[in-house]
mmCIF file of C-alpha atoms in Angstrom:
data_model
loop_
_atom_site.group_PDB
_atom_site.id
_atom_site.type_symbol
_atom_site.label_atom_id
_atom_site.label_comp_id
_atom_site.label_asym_id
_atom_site.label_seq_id
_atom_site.Cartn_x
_atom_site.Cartn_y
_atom_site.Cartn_z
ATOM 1 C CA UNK A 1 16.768 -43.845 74.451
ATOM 2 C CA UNK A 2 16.568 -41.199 71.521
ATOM 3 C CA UNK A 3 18.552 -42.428 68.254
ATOM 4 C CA UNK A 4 21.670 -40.005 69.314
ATOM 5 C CA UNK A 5 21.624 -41.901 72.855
ATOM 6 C CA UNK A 6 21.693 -45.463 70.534
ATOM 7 C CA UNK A 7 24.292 -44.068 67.866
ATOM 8 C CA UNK A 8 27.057 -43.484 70.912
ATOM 9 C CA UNK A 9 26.152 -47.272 72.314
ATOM 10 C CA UNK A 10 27.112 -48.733 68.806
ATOM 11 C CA UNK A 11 29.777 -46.344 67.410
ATOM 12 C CA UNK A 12 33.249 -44.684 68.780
ATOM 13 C CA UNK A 13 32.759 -40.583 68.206
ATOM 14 C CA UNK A 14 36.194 -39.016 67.108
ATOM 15 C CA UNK A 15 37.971 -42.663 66.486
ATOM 16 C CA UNK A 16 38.365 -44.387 63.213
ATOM 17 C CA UNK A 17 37.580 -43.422 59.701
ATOM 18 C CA UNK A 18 36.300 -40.394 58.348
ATOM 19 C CA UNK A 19 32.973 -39.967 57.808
ATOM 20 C CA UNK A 20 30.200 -36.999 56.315
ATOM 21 C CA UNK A 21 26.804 -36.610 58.111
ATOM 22 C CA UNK A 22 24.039 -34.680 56.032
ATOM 23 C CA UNK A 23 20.238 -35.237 56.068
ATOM 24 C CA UNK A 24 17.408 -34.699 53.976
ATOM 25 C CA UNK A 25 14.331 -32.378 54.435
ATOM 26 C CA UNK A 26 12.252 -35.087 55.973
ATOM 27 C CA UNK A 27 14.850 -35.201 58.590
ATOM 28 C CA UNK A 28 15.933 -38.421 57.689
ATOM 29 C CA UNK A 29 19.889 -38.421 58.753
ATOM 30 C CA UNK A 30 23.085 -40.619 56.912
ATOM 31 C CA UNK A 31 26.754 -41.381 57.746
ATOM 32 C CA UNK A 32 28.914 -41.688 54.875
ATOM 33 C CA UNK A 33 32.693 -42.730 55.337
ATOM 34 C CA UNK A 34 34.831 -41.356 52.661
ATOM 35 C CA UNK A 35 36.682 -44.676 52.075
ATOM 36 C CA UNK A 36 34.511 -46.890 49.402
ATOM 37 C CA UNK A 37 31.600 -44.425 49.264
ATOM 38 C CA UNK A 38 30.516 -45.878 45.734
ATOM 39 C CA UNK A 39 29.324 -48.693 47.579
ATOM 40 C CA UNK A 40 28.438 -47.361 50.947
ATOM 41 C CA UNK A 41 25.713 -44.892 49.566
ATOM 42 C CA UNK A 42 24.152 -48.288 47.999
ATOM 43 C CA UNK A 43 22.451 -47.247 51.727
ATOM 44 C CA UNK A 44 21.112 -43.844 50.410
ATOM 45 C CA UNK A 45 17.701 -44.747 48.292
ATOM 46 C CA UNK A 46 16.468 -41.430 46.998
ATOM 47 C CA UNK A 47 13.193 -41.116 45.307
ATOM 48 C CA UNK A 48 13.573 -37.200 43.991
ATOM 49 C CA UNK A 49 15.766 -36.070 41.341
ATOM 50 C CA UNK A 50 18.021 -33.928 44.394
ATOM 51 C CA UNK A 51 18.764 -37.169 46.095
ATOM 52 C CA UNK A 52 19.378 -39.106 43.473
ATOM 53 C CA UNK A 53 21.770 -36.194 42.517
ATOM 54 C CA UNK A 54 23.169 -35.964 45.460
ATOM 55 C CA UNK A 55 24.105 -40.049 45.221
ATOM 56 C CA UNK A 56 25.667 -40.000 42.233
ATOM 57 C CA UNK A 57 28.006 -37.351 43.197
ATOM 58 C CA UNK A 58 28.909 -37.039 46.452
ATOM 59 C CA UNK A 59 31.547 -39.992 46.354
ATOM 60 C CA UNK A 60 33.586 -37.727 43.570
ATOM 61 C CA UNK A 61 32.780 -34.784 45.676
ATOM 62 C CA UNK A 62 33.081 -35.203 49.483
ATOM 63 C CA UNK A 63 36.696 -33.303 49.540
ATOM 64 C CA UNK A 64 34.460 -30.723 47.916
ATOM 65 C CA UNK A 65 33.958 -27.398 50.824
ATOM 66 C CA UNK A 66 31.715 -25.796 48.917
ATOM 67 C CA UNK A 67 29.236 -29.178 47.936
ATOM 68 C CA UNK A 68 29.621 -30.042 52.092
ATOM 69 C CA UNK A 69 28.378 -26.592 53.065
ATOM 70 C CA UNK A 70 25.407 -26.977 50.490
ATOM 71 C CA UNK A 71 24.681 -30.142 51.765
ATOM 72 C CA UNK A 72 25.212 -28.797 55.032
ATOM 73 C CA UNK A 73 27.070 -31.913 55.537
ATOM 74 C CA UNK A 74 29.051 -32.589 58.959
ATOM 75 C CA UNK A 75 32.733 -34.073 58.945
ATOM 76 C CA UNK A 76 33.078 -36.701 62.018
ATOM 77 C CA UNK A 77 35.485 -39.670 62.580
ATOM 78 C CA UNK A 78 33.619 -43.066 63.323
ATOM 79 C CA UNK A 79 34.267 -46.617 64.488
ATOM 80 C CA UNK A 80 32.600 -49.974 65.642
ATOM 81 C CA UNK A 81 31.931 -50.446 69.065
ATOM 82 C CA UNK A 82 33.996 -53.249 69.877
ATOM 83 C CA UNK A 83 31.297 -55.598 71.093
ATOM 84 C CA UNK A 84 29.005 -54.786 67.468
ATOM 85 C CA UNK A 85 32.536 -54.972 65.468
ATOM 86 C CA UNK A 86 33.552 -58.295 67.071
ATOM 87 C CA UNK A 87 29.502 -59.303 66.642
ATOM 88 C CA UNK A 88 29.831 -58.371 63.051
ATOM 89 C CA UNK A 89 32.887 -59.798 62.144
ATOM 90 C CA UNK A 90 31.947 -63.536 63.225
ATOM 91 C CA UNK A 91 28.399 -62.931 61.458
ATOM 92 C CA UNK A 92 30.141 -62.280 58.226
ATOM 93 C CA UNK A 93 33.276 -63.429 58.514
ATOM 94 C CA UNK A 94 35.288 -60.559 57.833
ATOM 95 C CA UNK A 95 37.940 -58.512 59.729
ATOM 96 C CA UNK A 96 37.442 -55.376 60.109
ATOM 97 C CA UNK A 97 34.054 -54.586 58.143
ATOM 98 C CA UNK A 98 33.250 -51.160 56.933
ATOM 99 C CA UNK A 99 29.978 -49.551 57.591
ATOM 100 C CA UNK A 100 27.205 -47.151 56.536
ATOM 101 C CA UNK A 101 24.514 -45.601 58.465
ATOM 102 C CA UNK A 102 21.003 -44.656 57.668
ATOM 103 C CA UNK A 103 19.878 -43.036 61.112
ATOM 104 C CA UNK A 104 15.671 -44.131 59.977
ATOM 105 C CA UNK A 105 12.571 -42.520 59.055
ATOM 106 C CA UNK A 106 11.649 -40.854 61.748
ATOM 107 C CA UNK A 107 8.439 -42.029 63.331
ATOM 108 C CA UNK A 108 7.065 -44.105 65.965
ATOM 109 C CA UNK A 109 9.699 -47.182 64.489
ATOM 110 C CA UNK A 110 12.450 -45.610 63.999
ATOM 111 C CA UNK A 111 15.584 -47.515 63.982
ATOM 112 C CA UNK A 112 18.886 -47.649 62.965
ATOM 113 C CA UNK A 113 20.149 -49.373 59.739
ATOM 114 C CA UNK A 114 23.825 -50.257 58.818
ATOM 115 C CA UNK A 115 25.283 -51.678 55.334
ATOM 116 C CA UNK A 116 27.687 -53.656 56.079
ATOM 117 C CA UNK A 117 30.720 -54.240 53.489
ATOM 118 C CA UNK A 118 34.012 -54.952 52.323
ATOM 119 C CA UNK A 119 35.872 -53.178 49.723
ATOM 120 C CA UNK A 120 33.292 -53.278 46.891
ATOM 121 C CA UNK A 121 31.614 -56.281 48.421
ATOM 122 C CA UNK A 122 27.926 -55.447 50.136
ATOM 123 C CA UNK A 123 27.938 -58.356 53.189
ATOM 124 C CA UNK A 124 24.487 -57.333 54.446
ATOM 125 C CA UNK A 125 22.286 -55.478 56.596
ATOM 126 C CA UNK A 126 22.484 -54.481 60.431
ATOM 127 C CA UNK A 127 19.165 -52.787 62.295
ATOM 128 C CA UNK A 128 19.411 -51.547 65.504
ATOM 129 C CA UNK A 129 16.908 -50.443 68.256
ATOM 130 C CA UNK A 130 16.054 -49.938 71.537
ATOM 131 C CA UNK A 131 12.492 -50.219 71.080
ATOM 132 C CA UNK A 132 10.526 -53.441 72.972
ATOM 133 C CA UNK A 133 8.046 -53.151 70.391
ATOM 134 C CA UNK A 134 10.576 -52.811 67.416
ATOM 135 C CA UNK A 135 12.793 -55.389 69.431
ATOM 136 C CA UNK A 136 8.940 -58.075 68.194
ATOM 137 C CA UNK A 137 9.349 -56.429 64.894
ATOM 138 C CA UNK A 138 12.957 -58.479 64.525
ATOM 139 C CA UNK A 139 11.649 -61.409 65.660
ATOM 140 C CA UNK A 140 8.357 -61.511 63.675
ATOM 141 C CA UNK A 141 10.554 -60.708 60.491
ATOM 142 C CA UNK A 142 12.452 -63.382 61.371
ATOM 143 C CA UNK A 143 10.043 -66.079 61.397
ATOM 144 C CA UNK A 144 8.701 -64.820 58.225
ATOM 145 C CA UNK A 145 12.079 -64.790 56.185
ATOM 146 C CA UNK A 146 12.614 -68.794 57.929
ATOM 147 C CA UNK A 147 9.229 -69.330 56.590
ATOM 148 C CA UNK A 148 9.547 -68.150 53.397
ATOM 149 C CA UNK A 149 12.753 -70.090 52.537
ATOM 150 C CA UNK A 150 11.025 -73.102 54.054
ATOM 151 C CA UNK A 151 8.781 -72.082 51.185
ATOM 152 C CA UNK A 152 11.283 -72.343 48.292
ATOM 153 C CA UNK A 153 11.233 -68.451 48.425
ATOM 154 C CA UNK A 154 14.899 -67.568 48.278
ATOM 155 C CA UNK A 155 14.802 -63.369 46.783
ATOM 156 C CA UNK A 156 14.707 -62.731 50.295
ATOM 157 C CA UNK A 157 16.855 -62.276 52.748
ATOM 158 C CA UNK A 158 18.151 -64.549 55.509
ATOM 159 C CA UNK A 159 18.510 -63.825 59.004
ATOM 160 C CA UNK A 160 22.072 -64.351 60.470
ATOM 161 C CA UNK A 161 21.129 -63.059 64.065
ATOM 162 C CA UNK A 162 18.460 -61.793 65.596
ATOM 163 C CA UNK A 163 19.490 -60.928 69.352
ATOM 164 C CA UNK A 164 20.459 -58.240 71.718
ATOM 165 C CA UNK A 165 24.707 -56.282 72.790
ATOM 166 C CA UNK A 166 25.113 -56.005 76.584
ATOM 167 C CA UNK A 167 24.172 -52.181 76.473
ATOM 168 C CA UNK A 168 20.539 -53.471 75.723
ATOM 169 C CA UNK A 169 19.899 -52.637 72.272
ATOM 170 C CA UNK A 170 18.094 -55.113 70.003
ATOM 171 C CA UNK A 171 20.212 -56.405 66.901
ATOM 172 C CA UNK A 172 18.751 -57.869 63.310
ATOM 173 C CA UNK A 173 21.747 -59.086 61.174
ATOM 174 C CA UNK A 174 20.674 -60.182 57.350
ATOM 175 C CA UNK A 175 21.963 -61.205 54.012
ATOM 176 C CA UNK A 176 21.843 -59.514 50.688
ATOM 177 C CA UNK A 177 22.365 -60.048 47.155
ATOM 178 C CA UNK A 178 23.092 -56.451 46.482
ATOM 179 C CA UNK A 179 26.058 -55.465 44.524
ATOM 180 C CA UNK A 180 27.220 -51.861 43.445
ATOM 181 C CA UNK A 181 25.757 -52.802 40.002
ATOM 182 C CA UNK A 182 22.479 -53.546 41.129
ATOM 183 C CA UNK A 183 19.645 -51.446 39.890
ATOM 184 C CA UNK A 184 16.266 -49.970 41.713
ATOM 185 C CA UNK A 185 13.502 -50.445 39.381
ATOM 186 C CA UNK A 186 11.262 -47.534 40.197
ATOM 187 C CA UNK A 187 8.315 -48.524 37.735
ATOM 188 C CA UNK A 188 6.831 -52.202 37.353
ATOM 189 C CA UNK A 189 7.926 -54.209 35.377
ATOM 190 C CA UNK A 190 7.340 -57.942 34.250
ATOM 191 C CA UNK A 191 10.018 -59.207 37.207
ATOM 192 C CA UNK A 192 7.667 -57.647 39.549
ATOM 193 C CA UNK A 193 4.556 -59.571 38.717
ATOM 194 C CA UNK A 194 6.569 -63.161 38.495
ATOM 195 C CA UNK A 195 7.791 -62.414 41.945
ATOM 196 C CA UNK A 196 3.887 -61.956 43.338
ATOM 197 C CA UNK A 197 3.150 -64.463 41.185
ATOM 198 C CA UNK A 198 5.807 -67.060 42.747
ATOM 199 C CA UNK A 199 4.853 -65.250 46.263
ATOM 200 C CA UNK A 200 0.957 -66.395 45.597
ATOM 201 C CA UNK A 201 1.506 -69.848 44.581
ATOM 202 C CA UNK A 202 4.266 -70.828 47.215
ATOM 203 C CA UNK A 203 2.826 -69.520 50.239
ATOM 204 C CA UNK A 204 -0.817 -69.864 49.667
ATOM 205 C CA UNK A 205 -2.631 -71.958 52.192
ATOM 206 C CA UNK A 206 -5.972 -73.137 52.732
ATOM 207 C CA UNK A 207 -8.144 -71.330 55.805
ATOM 208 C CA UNK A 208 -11.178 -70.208 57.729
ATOM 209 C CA UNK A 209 -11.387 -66.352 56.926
ATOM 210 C CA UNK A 210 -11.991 -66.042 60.525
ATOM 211 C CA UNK A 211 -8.516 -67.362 61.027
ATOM 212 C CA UNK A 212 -6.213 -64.986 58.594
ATOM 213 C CA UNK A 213 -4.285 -62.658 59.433
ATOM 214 C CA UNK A 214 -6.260 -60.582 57.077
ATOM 215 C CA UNK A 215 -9.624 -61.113 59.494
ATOM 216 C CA UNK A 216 -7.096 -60.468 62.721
ATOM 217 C CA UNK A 217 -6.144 -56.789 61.068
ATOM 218 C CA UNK A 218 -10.124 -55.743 60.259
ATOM 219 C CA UNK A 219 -10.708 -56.505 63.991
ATOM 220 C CA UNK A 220 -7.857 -54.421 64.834
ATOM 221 C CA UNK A 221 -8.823 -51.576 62.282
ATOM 222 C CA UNK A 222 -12.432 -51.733 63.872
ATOM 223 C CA UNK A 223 -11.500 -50.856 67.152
ATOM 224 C CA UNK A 224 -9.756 -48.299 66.180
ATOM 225 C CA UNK A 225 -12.525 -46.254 64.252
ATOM 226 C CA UNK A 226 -13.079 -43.529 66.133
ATOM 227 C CA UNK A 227 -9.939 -42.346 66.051
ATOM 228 C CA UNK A 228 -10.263 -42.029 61.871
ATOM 229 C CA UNK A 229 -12.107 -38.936 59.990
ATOM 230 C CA UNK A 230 -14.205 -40.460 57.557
ATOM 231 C CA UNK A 231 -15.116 -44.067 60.075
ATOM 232 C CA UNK A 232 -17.961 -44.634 58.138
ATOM 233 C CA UNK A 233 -16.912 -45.316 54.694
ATOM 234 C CA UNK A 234 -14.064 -47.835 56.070
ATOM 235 C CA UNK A 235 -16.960 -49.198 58.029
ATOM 236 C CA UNK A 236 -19.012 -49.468 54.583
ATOM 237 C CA UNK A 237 -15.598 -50.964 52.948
ATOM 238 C CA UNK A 238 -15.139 -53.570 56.276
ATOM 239 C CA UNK A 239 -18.766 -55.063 56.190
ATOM 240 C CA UNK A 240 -18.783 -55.298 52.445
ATOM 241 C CA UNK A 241 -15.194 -57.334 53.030
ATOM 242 C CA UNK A 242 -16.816 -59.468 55.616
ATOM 243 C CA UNK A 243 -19.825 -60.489 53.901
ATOM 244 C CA UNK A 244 -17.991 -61.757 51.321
ATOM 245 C CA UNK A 245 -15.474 -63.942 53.003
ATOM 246 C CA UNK A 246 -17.578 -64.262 56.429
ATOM 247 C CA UNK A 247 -17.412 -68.593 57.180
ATOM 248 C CA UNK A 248 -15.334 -69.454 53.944
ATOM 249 C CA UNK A 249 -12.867 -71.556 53.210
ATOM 250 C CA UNK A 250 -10.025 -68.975 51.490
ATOM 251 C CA UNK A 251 -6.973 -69.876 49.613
ATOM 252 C CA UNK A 252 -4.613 -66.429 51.056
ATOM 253 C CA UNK A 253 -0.807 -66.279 50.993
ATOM 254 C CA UNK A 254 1.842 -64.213 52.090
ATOM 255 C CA UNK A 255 1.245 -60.352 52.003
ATOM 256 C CA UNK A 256 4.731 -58.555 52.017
ATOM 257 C CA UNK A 257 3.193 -55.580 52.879
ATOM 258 C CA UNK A 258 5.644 -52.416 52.260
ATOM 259 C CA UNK A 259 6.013 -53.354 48.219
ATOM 260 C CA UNK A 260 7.981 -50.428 47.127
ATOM 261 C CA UNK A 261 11.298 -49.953 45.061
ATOM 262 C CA UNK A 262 13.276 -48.706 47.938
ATOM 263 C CA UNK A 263 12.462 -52.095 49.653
ATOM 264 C CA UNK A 264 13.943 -53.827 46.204
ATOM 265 C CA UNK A 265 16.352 -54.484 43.606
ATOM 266 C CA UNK A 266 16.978 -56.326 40.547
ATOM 267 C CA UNK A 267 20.266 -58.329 40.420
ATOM 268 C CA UNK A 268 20.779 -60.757 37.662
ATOM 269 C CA UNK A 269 17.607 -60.227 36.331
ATOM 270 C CA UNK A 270 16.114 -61.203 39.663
ATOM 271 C CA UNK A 271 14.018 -59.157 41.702
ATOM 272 C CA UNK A 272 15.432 -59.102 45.540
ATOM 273 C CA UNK A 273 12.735 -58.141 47.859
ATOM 274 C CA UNK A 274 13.674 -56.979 51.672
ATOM 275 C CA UNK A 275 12.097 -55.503 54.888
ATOM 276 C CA UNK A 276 9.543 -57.713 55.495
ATOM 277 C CA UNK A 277 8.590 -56.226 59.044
ATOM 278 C CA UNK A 278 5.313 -55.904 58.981
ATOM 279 C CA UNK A 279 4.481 -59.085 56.428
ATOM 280 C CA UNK A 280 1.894 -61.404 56.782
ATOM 281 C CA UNK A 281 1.256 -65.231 55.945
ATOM 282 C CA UNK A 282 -2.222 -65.248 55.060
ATOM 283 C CA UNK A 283 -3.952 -62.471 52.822
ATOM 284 C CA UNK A 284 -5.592 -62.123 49.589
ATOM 285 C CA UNK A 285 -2.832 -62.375 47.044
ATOM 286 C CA UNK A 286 -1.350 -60.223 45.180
ATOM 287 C CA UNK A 287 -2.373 -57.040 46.868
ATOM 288 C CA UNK A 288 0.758 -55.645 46.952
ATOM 289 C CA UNK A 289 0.759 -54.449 43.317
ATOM 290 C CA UNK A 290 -1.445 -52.207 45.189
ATOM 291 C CA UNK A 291 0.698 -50.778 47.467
ATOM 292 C CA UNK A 292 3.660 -50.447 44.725
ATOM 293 C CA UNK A 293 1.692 -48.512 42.644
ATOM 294 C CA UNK A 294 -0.045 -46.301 45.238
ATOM 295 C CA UNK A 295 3.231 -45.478 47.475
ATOM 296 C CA UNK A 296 4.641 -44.568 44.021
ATOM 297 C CA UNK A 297 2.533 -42.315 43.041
ATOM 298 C CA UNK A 298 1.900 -40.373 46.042
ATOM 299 C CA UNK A 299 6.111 -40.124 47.020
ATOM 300 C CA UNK A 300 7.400 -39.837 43.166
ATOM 301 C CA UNK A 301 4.509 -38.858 41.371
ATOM 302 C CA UNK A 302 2.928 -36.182 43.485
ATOM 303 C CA UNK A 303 -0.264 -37.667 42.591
ATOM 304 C CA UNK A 304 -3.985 -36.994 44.673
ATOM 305 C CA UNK A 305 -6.399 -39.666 45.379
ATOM 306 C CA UNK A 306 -8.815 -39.160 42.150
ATOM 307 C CA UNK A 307 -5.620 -39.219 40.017
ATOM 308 C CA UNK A 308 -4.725 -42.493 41.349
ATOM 309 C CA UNK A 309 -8.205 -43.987 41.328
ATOM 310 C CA UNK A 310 -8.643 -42.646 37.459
ATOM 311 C CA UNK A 311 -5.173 -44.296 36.837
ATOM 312 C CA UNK A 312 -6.966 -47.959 38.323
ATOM 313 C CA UNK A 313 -9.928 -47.615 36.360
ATOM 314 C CA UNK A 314 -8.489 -46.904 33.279
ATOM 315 C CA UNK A 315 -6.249 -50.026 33.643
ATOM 316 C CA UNK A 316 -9.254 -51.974 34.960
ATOM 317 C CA UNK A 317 -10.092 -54.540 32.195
ATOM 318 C CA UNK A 318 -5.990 -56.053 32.731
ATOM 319 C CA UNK A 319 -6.574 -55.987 36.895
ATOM 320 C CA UNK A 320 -9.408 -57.494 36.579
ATOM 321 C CA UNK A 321 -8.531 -60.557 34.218
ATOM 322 C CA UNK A 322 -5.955 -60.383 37.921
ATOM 323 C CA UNK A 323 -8.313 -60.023 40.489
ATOM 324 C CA UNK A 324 -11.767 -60.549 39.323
ATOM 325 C CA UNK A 325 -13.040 -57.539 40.900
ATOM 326 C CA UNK A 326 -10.225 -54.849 41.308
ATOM 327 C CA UNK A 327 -12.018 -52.594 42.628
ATOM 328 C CA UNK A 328 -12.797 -55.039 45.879
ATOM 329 C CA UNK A 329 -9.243 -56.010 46.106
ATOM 330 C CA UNK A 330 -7.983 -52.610 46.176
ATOM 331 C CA UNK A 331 -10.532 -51.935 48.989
ATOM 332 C CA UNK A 332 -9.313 -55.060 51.041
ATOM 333 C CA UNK A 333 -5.745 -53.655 50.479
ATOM 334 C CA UNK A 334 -6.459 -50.085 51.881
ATOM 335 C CA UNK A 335 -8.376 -51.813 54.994
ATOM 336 C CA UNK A 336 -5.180 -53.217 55.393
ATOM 337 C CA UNK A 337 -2.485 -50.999 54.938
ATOM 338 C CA UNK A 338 -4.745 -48.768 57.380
ATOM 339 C CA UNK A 339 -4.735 -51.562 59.672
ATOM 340 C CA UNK A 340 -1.020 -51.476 59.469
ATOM 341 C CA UNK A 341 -0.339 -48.114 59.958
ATOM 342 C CA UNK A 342 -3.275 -47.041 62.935
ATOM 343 C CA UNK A 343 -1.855 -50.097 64.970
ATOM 344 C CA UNK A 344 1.602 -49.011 64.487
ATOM 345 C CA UNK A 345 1.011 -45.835 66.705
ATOM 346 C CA UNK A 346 0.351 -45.893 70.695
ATOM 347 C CA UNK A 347 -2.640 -44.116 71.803
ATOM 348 C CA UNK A 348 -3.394 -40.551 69.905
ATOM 349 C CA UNK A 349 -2.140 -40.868 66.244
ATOM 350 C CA UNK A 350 0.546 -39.176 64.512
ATOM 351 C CA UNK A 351 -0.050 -36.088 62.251
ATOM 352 C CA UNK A 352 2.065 -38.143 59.682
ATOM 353 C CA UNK A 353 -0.331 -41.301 59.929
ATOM 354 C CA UNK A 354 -3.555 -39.581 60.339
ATOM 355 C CA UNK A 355 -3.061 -38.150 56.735
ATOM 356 C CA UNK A 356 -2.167 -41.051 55.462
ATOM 357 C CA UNK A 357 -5.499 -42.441 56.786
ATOM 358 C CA UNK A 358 -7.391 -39.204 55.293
ATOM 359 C CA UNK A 359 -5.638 -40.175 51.625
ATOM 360 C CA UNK A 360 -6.514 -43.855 51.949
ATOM 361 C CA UNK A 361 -10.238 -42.937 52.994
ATOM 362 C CA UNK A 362 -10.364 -40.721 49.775
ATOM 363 C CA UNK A 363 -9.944 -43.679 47.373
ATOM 364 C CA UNK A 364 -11.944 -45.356 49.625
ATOM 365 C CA UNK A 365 -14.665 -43.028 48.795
ATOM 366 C CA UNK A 366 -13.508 -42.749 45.243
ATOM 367 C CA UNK A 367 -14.114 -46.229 44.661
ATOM 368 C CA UNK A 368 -17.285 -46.101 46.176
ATOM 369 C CA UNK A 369 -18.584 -43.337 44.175
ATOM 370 C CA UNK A 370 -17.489 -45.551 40.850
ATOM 371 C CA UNK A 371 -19.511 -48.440 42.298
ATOM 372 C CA UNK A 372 -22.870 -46.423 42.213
#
């Protein structure tokens, strides 16, 4: 069932309120309603100076023909089907909620994500799928959020529901924190180490290497290898990771593993931290500075592989007071986030992923090449 298919199980077509459909050029798709769109495009994240552009003004600007056709924006009429509306309004406890729609990235996960609100008042967050595999996405991020309240943890969301409508698609119904007012932070900043910091020291537990999650994702990234240009130097990277930890005792925690600003926002001077899909309990800490800084400068920044690496180095001395060794963390974070993304994808891999994998093994190499 294609996301169109999914939309019509969820949502009445040519009922209810009035809403604008317009996507970007990654074919990303949204569905704005023109009543309280200062707080439904809280939805739309933008990380270019058009979308961001396009956030600010579109709720002053919807009536607008002209901005529409530029946009090449669609007018439609949406409402709740009555089964998710009913769902939704005993989950939050309002009548009547309003709704945004981000149709997802699209990609091998692709799902669908609704803000949920009231008025001015963000309630939460709604995904939807009709994906099996997406559908042990839910409950894995589940488990994790329950685990890391359990933890004393609590800039994270918590799961309301986590279930499945009679038409078959696969429900995940969270909190949030987020207001109107609160503000994506799209370069760290001192809230963003204390939360890593407080991530580390909470969560950390006491294993066998050969019992992480960490060691379960190199076994996975291993037998994947010959589907990857440039095997070898993640095979280098791999046994140089193994040696080290191979038999020990290791003091990991929680790895949230997509670290980025559109995943997070500060509110009262907190940092709020969400989609935790893909997170894992027991990794070496703090690595996802890592993945902050490189998704960051590769989607904002424009920046290649060297650049990045240079960027490290000259920074080294502070990471490694961090780390120790940055330059071995940062390789145990690529193994993973490589992991991540080859084992996301069913048989042959995406074009998208495989040059993600190409930039990864370039600061792999990079970082070898500064070891010699």
């Amino acid at each position: 069932m294609n996301i169109d298919e999914q939309l019509k199980q969820i949502l009445k077509f040519g009922e209810g309120e009035p809403f604008f459909s317009f996507a970007n050029a990654d074919g990303k798709r949204w569905l704005m309603p023109a009543r309280n769109m200062c707080t439904a495009m809280n939805l739309y994240q933008p990380s270019g100076p058009k979308g961001k552009l396009v956030k600010q003004g579109l709720p002053w600007l919807y009536w607008n023909p002209v901005v529409l056709h530029l946009l090449h924006a669609e007018r439609l009429r949406l409402a709740l089907s009555d089964e998710l509306r009913a769902l939704l309004e005993h989950v939050f406890e309002v009548r009547n909620p309003e709704f945004s729609i981000f149709c997802g990235t699209p990609c091998v996960h692709q799902k669908i994500t609704l803000q949920v609100s009231c008025g001015s008042r963000i309630a939460g967050y709604v995904k939807v799928t009709a994906s099996e595999a997406i559908r042990e996405v839910f409950e894995h991020e589940r488990l994790i959020l329950s685990t890391l309240h359990d933890k004393g943890i609590d800039q994270v969301p918590r799961c309301l529901y986590c279930g499945a409508l009679s038409c078959g698609l696969h429900v995940f119904i969270q909190t949030t924190r987020k207001t109107a007012h609160s503000r994506v932070i799209h370069s760290w900043e001192a809230m963003h180490s204390r939360f890593l910091d407080r991530l580390a020291m909470q969560t950390r537990q006491t294993a066998l290497f050969e019992q992480t999650d960490f060691d379960y994702d190199l076994n996975r990234l291993e037998g994947r290898l010959s589907q990857l240009s440039g095997a070898s130097i993640v095979e280098k990277a791999m046994a140089e990771v193994r040696y080290y930890y191979a038999g020990r005792e290791v003091e990991f925690s929680a790895f949230q593993a997509d670290f980025t600003p559109w995943n997070m926002f500060e509110e009262g001077g907190e940092l709020f931290v969400f989609d935790w899909e893909y997170a894992r309990l027991t990794y070496p800490p703090r690595l996802d500075y890592f993945h902050f800084r490189i998704q960051t400068s590769i989607f904002e920044q424009h920046l290649p592989a060297d650049v990045i690496c240079a960027g490290f180095e000259a920074d080294g001395n502070r990471l490694n007071g961090i780390y120790g060794d940055y330059r071995f963390s940062l390789k145990c974070y690529l193994l993973a986030v490589m992991s991540l993304y080859v084992n996301r994808e069913s048989g042959t891999i995406s074009r998208d992923t495989y040059n993600r994998l190409a930039f990864w093994v370039k600061m792999l190499e990079q970082l070898e090449n500064s070891d010699l």
